[in-house]
PDB file of C-alpha atoms in Angstrom:
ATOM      1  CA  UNK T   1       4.794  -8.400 -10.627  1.00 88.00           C
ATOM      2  CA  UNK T   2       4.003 -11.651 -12.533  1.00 89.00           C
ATOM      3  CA  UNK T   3       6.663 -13.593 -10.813  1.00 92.00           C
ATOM      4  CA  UNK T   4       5.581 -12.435  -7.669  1.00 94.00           C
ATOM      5  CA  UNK T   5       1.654 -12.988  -8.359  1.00 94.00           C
ATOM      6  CA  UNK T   6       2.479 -16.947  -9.416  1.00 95.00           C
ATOM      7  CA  UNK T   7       4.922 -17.166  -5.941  1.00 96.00           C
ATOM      8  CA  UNK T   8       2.191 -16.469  -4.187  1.00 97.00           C
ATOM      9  CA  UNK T   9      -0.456 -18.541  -5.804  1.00 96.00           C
ATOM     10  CA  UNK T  10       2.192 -21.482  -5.440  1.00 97.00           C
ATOM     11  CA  UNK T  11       2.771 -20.779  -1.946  1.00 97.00           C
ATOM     12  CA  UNK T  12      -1.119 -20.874  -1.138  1.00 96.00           C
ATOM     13  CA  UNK T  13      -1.763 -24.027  -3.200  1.00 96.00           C
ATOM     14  CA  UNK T  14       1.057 -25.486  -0.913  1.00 97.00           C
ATOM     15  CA  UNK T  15      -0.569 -24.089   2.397  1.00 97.00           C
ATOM     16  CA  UNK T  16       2.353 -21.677   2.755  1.00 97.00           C
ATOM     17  CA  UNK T  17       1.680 -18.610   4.029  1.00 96.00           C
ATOM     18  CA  UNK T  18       5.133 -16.811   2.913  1.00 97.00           C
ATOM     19  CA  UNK T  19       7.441 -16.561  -0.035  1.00 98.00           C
ATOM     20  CA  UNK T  20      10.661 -15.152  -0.131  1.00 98.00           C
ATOM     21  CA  UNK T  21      11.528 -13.275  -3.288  1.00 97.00           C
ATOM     22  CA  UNK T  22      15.002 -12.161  -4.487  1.00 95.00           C
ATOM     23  CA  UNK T  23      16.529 -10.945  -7.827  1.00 91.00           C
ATOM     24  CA  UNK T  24      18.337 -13.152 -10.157  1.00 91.00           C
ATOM     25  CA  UNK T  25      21.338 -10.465 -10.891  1.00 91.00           C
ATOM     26  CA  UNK T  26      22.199 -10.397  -7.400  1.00 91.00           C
ATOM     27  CA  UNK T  27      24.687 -12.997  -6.479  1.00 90.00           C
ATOM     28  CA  UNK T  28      26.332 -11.328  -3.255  1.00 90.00           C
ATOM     29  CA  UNK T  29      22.686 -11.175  -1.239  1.00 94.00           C
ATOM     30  CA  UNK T  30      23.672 -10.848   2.861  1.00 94.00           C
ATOM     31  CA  UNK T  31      24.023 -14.077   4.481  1.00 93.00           C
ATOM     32  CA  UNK T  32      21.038 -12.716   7.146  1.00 95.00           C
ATOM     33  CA  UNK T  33      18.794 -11.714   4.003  1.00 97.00           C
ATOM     34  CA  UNK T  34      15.604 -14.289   4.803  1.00 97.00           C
ATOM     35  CA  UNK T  35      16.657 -14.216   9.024  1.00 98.00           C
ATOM     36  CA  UNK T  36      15.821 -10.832   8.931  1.00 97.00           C
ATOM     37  CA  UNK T  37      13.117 -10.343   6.819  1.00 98.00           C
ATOM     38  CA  UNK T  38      11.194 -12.826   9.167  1.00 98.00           C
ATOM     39  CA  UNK T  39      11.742 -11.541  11.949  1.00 97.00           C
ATOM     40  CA  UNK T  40      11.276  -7.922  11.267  1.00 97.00           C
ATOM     41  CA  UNK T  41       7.997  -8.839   9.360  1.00 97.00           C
ATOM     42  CA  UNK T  42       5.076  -6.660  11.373  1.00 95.00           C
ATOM     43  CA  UNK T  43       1.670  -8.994  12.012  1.00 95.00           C
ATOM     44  CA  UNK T  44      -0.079  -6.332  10.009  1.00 95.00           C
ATOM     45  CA  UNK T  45       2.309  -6.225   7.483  1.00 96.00           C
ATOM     46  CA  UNK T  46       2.092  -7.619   4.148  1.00 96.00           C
ATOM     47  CA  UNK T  47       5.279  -8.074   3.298  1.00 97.00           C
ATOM     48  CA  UNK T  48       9.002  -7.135   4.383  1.00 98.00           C
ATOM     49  CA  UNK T  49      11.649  -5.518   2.152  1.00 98.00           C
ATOM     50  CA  UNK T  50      14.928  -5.099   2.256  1.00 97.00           C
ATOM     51  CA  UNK T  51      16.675  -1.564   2.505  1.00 95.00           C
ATOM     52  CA  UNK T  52      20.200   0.382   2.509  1.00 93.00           C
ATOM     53  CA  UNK T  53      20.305   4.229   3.558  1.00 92.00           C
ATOM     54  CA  UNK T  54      18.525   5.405   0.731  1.00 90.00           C
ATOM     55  CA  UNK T  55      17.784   2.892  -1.112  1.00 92.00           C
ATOM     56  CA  UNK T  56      14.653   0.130  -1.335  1.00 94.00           C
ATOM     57  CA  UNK T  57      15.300  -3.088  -2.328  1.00 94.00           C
ATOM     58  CA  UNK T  58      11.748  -4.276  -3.426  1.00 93.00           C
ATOM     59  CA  UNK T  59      12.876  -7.662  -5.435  1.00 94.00           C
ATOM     60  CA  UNK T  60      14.739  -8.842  -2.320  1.00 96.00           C
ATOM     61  CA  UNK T  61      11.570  -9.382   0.071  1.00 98.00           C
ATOM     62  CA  UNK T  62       9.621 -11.234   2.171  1.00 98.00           C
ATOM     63  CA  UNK T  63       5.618 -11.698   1.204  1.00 98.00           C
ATOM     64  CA  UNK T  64       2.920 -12.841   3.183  1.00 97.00           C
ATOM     65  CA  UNK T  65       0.212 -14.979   0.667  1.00 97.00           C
ATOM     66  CA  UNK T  66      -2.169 -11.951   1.859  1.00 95.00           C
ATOM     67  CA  UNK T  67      -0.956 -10.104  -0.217  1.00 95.00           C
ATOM     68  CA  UNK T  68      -2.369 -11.675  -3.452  1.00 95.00           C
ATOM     69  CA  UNK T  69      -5.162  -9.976  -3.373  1.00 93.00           C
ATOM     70  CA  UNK T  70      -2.862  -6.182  -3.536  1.00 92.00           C
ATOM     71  CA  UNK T  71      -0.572  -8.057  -6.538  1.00 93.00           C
ATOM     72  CA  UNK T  72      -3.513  -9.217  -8.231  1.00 92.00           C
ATOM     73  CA  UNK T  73      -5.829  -5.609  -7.827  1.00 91.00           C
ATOM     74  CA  UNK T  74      -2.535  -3.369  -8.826  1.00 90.00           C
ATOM     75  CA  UNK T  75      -1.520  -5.731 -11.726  1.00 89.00           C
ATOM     76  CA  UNK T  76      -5.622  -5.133 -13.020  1.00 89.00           C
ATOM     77  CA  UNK T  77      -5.132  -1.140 -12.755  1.00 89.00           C
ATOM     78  CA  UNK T  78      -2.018  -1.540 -14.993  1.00 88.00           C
ATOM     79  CA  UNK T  79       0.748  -0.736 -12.527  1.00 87.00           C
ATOM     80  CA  UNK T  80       3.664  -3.048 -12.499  1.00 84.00           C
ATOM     81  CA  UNK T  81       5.014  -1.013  -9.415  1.00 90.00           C
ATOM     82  CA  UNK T  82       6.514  -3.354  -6.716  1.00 92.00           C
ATOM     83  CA  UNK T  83       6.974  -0.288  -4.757  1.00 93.00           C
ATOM     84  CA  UNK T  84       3.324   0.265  -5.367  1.00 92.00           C
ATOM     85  CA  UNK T  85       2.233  -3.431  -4.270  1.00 94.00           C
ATOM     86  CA  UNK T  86       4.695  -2.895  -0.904  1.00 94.00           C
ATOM     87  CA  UNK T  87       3.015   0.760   0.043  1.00 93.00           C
ATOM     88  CA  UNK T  88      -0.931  -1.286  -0.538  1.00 91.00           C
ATOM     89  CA  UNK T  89       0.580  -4.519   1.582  1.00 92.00           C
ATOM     90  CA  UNK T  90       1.332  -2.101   4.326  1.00 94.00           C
ATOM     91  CA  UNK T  91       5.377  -3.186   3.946  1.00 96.00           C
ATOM     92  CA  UNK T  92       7.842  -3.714   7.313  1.00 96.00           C
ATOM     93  CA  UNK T  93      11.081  -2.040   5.973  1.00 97.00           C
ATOM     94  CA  UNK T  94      14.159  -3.707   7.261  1.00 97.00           C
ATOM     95  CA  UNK T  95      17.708  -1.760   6.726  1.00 96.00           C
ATOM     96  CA  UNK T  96      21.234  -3.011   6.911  1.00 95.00           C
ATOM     97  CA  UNK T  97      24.266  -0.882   7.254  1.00 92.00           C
ATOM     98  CA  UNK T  98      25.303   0.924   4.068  1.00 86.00           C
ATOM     99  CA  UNK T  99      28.194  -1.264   3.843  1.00 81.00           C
ATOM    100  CA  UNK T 100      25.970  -3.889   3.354  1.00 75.00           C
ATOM    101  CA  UNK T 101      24.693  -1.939  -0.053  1.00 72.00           C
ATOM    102  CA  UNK T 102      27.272  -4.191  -2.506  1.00 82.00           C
ATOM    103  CA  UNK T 103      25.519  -6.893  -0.936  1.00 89.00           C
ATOM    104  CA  UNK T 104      22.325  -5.970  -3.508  1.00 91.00           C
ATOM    105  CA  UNK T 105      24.287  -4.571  -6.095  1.00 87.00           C
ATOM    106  CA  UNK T 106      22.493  -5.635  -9.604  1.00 87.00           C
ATOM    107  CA  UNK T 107      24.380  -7.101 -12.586  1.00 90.00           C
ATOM    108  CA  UNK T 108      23.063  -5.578 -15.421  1.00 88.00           C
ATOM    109  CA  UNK T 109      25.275  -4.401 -17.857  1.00 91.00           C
ATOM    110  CA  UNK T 110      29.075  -5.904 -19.064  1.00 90.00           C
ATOM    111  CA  UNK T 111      30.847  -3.478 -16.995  1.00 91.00           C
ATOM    112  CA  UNK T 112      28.722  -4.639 -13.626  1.00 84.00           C
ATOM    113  CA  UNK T 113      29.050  -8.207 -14.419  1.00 88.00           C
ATOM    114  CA  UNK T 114      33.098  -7.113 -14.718  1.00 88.00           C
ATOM    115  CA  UNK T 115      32.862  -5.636 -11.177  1.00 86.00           C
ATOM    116  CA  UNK T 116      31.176  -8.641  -9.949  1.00 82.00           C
ATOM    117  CA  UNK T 117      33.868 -11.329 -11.023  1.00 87.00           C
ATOM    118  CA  UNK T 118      36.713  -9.108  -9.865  1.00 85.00           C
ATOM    119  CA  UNK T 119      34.746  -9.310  -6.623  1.00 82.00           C
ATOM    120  CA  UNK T 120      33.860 -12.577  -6.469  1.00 82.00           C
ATOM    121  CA  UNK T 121      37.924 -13.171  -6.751  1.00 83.00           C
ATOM    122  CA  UNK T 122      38.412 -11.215  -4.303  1.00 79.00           C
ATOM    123  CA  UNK T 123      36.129 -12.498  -1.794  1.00 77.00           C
ATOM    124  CA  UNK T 124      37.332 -16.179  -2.712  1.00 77.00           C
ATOM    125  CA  UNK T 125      41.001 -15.693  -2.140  1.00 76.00           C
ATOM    126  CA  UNK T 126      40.218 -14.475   1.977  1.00 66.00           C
TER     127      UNK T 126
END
């Protein structure tokens, strides 16, 4: 929620009126990730995250600098939620297929970061 509250401040010092947000531990993001987000953003919608069947996505979004203002008053009532922030910005959803869910698979442990060089082998020698 931090990270995401100092994007946006950024962004609005620039004069930008978006920021696009994605997790660090997860390399094999769809090639259509920011694409889609824009263009499935709703005018009255704060922000746009990214979905599988089942599954939300909430570090791999789209923010409008709006939005700020929802960080800034859920961060101040204690929640760290950015499921929370998303539901107050009004958030577009935006799904891909659920073969696209590997796409925003997290490395977190040994075993996932395993999985995710085996992979990356994999899709390098196609």
């Amino acid at each position: 929620m931090a990270g995401l509250a100092a994007a946006l401040e950024w962004a609005l010092s620039l004069g930008r009126d978006r920021v696009l947000v994605a997790a660090c531990d997860t390399p094999f993001l769809p090639n259509d990730l920011a694409r889609r987000l824009e263009e499935e953003l709703r005018p009255d919608a704060g922000a746009a995250l990214a979905a599988t069947p089942g599954r939300l996505h909430p570090a791999c979004a789209l923010w409008r600098v709006e939005s700020l203002a929802a960080v800034r008053s859920e961060a101040a009532a204690g929640r760290g939620s950015l499921r929370g922030v998303a539901a107050r910005a009004a958030a577009t959803i935006v799904e891909w297929p659920a073969q696209a869910a590997d796409a925003f698979a997290n490395i977190n442990t040994p075993q996932d970061l395993l999985l995710a060089q085996a992979r990356l082998k994999e899709i390098s020698s196609c």
